[in-house]
XYZ file of C-alpha atoms in Angstrom:
318
model
C -0.288 0.037 -0.147
C 1.591 2.818 -1.069
C 2.671 5.961 1.926
C 0.331 8.594 1.012
C 1.912 10.626 3.812
C 4.946 10.457 2.728
C 5.649 14.276 1.207
C 4.235 15.094 4.289
C 7.336 13.266 6.657
C 9.739 14.573 3.874
C 8.792 17.987 4.203
C 8.948 17.699 8.004
C 12.352 15.776 7.905
C 13.250 18.619 5.530
C 12.540 21.815 7.929
C 13.740 19.901 10.903
C 17.359 19.558 8.794
C 17.220 22.926 7.489
C 16.226 24.385 10.997
C 19.395 22.375 13.304
C 21.926 21.641 9.440
C 23.246 17.949 11.641
C 21.151 15.906 13.575
C 20.994 12.086 14.269
C 18.088 9.830 12.902
C 16.777 9.688 16.857
C 16.683 13.250 17.293
C 14.906 13.653 14.264
C 12.594 11.526 15.042
C 11.839 13.539 18.691
C 11.847 16.577 16.020
C 9.044 15.053 14.234
C 7.362 12.326 14.930
C 8.126 10.083 13.147
C 9.919 7.215 14.296
C 13.389 5.798 13.942
C 12.807 3.425 11.282
C 10.343 5.714 8.864
C 13.497 8.905 9.841
C 16.033 5.788 8.744
C 14.133 5.080 5.221
C 13.157 8.666 4.110
C 16.912 9.738 4.893
C 18.057 7.408 2.382
C 15.493 8.863 -0.239
C 17.104 12.462 0.787
C 20.308 11.233 0.602
C 20.643 8.772 -2.727
C 19.140 12.362 -4.425
C 21.945 14.294 -2.885
C 19.585 16.338 -1.025
C 21.682 14.983 2.606
C 24.650 13.468 3.826
C 24.678 10.877 6.137
C 28.010 10.916 7.748
C 29.339 8.049 10.235
C 31.526 9.289 13.483
C 34.324 7.141 15.596
C 32.229 5.297 18.490
C 33.208 6.261 22.392
C 34.188 3.029 23.337
C 33.113 -0.398 21.746
C 29.609 0.993 20.710
C 28.371 1.167 16.938
C 29.185 4.614 15.199
C 26.820 7.109 15.257
C 25.003 8.152 11.627
C 24.511 12.257 12.010
C 22.110 13.528 8.756
C 23.062 16.197 6.915
C 21.537 19.073 5.003
C 22.891 19.854 1.772
C 21.991 23.660 1.614
C 23.482 23.729 -2.149
C 21.398 20.889 -3.056
C 19.324 24.075 -4.619
C 19.603 27.840 -5.802
C 17.067 30.588 -6.269
C 18.459 33.985 -8.358
C 17.799 37.167 -6.064
C 17.162 40.452 -8.035
C 17.036 43.117 -6.464
C 17.460 47.310 -7.467
C 18.656 50.342 -6.508
C 18.266 53.775 -7.756
C 22.243 55.226 -8.610
C 22.455 58.624 -10.063
C 20.128 58.097 -12.146
C 21.126 54.699 -13.068
C 19.530 51.385 -12.004
C 21.723 49.741 -10.256
C 20.997 45.833 -10.250
C 22.539 43.455 -7.589
C 22.437 38.963 -8.496
C 22.840 36.980 -5.809
C 22.204 33.076 -6.284
C 21.464 31.816 -2.465
C 20.848 28.120 -1.057
C 18.689 26.664 0.977
C 20.467 27.720 3.746
C 19.526 31.717 3.264
C 23.326 32.426 2.381
C 24.667 34.152 -0.468
C 26.581 32.263 -2.477
C 27.823 34.825 -5.142
C 26.750 38.300 -5.562
C 27.184 40.675 -8.677
C 26.395 44.397 -9.344
C 25.077 45.490 -13.049
C 24.745 49.049 -14.012
C 21.879 50.008 -16.314
C 20.729 53.117 -18.018
C 16.804 51.094 -19.278
C 16.213 47.800 -18.327
C 15.666 44.931 -21.151
C 13.681 41.554 -21.601
C 17.088 40.548 -21.949
C 18.849 42.176 -19.409
C 19.417 39.253 -17.445
C 20.107 36.128 -20.043
C 24.124 36.358 -18.879
C 23.988 36.275 -15.136
C 21.256 33.145 -15.383
C 23.093 31.546 -18.493
C 26.622 31.091 -16.280
C 25.986 30.569 -13.613
C 23.256 27.302 -14.625
C 26.711 27.084 -16.166
C 28.356 27.185 -13.216
C 26.455 24.225 -12.168
C 24.205 26.166 -9.544
C 20.840 24.352 -9.265
C 18.488 27.189 -9.798
C 14.850 26.542 -9.645
C 13.008 29.971 -8.735
C 14.135 33.803 -9.670
C 12.376 36.477 -7.227
C 12.632 40.326 -8.388
C 12.280 42.719 -6.067
C 11.718 45.862 -8.528
C 9.866 49.459 -8.193
C 5.842 49.397 -8.750
C 3.586 46.311 -10.429
C 4.882 43.988 -13.053
C 4.060 45.551 -16.018
C 5.376 46.049 -19.583
C 9.087 45.391 -19.864
C 9.067 43.987 -16.527
C 6.434 41.017 -17.365
C 8.889 39.838 -20.130
C 11.310 39.862 -18.181
C 9.446 37.339 -15.732
C 8.452 35.264 -18.970
C 11.683 35.705 -20.992
C 13.297 34.172 -17.535
C 10.552 30.814 -17.021
C 11.516 30.382 -20.358
C 14.739 30.142 -21.552
C 15.660 29.361 -18.642
C 13.518 26.971 -17.181
C 12.973 28.415 -13.196
C 10.066 29.386 -11.481
C 9.670 33.463 -11.120
C 8.730 35.112 -8.135
C 7.960 38.834 -8.453
C 7.271 41.902 -5.370
C 7.191 45.454 -5.432
C 10.527 46.923 -3.893
C 9.019 48.377 -0.669
C 6.682 45.533 0.007
C 10.152 42.928 0.163
C 11.580 46.023 2.423
C 8.941 45.432 4.851
C 8.816 41.958 5.080
C 12.580 42.088 5.579
C 12.987 44.456 8.299
C 13.115 42.206 10.498
C 9.544 42.234 12.372
C 9.224 39.129 13.841
C 5.846 38.917 15.780
C 4.033 36.838 13.589
C 0.420 37.796 14.752
C 1.305 42.217 14.158
C 0.436 44.150 11.827
C 3.118 45.473 10.934
C 4.099 48.866 7.683
C 6.453 50.516 6.442
C 6.711 54.426 3.541
C 9.429 54.695 1.571
C 10.526 58.351 0.141
C 12.512 58.393 -2.409
C 12.233 62.037 -2.933
C 13.139 61.920 -6.870
C 8.686 60.153 -6.800
C 6.258 59.585 -4.803
C 6.246 57.900 -1.759
C 5.280 53.472 -1.446
C 4.333 51.435 1.234
C 3.884 48.021 2.058
C 1.781 46.394 5.287
C 2.555 42.797 6.506
C -0.606 40.585 8.477
C 0.798 37.745 10.587
C 3.726 37.005 8.415
C 2.308 37.986 4.544
C 2.272 40.785 2.689
C -0.837 42.752 2.284
C -1.548 43.358 -1.699
C -4.659 44.296 -1.872
C -7.548 44.507 -5.138
C -5.386 44.734 -7.780
C -2.198 44.920 -5.558
C -2.769 48.346 -5.412
C -2.433 48.462 -1.115
C 0.680 51.039 -0.843
C -0.469 53.281 -2.926
C -0.034 56.522 -0.709
C 0.414 59.295 -3.353
C -3.445 59.592 -3.872
C -3.920 60.153 -0.490
C -2.847 63.650 0.034
C -1.572 64.044 -3.880
C 0.631 62.897 -6.163
C 1.517 66.536 -6.796
C 2.206 67.738 -3.262
C 5.055 65.116 -3.127
C 6.183 66.087 -6.126
C 7.230 69.740 -5.011
C 7.759 68.598 -1.523
C 11.006 70.765 0.359
C 11.876 67.464 2.604
C 13.822 70.264 4.663
C 11.155 71.852 5.714
C 10.718 70.416 8.761
C 6.850 71.796 9.356
C 5.955 70.424 6.119
C 7.190 67.128 5.946
C 5.877 66.477 9.744
C 2.929 67.380 8.351
C 2.631 64.785 5.384
C 4.835 62.009 6.834
C 2.409 62.491 10.522
C -0.665 62.062 7.912
C 0.272 59.240 6.203
C 1.035 58.107 10.530
C -2.950 58.733 11.313
C -3.827 56.905 7.803
C -2.368 53.124 8.431
C -2.876 53.146 11.686
C -7.042 54.205 11.226
C -7.212 51.526 8.965
C -5.136 48.129 9.551
C -3.732 49.368 12.828
C 0.016 48.308 13.160
C 2.129 48.299 15.941
C 5.443 48.979 13.984
C 6.021 50.391 11.264
C 9.549 51.712 9.775
C 9.847 55.071 7.837
C 12.858 54.721 5.000
C 14.525 58.122 3.377
C 18.155 59.681 3.214
C 16.547 63.181 4.955
C 15.972 61.541 8.235
C 17.136 63.931 11.070
C 16.894 63.582 14.897
C 14.502 67.359 14.732
C 12.836 65.828 12.239
C 11.905 62.860 13.444
C 11.141 64.282 17.099
C 8.664 66.632 14.838
C 6.849 63.873 13.267
C 6.838 61.737 16.545
C 4.883 64.977 18.372
C 2.399 65.752 15.397
C 1.763 62.287 14.745
C 1.447 62.667 19.164
C -1.064 65.408 18.313
C -3.097 63.909 15.747
C -3.440 61.067 17.638
C -4.258 62.438 20.373
C -2.220 60.372 22.234
C -4.764 57.166 21.718
C -1.975 54.964 20.059
C 1.311 54.100 20.952
C 3.043 52.970 18.158
C 7.058 51.797 17.468
C 8.276 53.806 14.208
C 11.757 53.737 13.196
C 13.151 55.345 10.490
C 15.810 54.618 8.254
C 18.118 56.381 5.611
C 18.489 52.978 3.764
C 16.125 50.798 2.531
C 18.626 48.143 -0.480
C 19.206 45.648 2.927
C 15.842 45.375 3.992
C 14.617 44.626 -0.063
C 17.974 42.035 -0.362
C 16.889 39.970 3.862
C 12.818 40.739 2.063
C 14.218 39.332 -1.432
C 15.803 36.095 0.566
C 13.582 35.896 3.246
C 10.568 35.540 0.113
C 12.887 33.185 -2.001
C 13.248 30.162 1.284
C 9.983 30.169 1.096
C 9.384 29.452 -2.155
C 12.035 27.693 -2.278
C 10.046 25.055 0.542
C 7.382 25.098 -1.473
C 8.970 24.248 -4.487
C 10.784 21.423 -3.199
C 8.108 20.124 -1.122
C 5.806 19.257 -4.841
C 8.752 17.773 -5.822
C 8.545 15.105 -3.202
């Protein structure tokens, strides 16, 4: 009789080993609730395909040597592509990441414009080098449309990998480090040259909304006002940003928020907090963080999104 729960059991073993990297059969049985016999059988299958290595250790005294199962983080990889603007050009960071979330290779590509074949060389070289790419995570501004859609289709068609697209602010908020899974968290990015954008994470999931419109905050106060804003004008900037905070608090009520922008000063931060407290009559306790760079959180978000999707891909293959 076929074992209908085999995929579920392998998925449990995979997650346990990814967490601890090395474990004995007995430890894995205790962690997963599976029998030692089932663990041994499934580890044999995972070893045969290269996902797990089994290492024999020296015994203490006259006992039998122990066998330790070690997960192979390089069993599969995903590519992460994140973009930021540098002096009017698009600077793409292209990375290959293993199943432990470790970046094994990273390159930077400067482009004046993005074409459908802009990343062909990178993917071709990575696959030729032996990286087992199953997924490409693209973190780009806005929503996927036009040229971006062509890029996604081309990567999927030419290189046989699944493609995951995410908005840059959503990815940053997802990667910021909001750890409590039951929280509502949010972030707003103020790139100055463009209107701000926002992202919300609810119980560990990005809130996209109808037609992925969540986060299109310029419409709240008017895109023309943001385009004309002098971010060095502390009173006006504090007023506009604090009003955005009020809107988010009164709609999705995030417990924590992060604001990204290279213009924040202690005086501006203090003014934002003061105006927000005045508008809310001191009735909402918001944990607020301001930071000048967004790229690091975007990269973390791409990695977290990629690792989560890779588990789905591997589970589907069992």
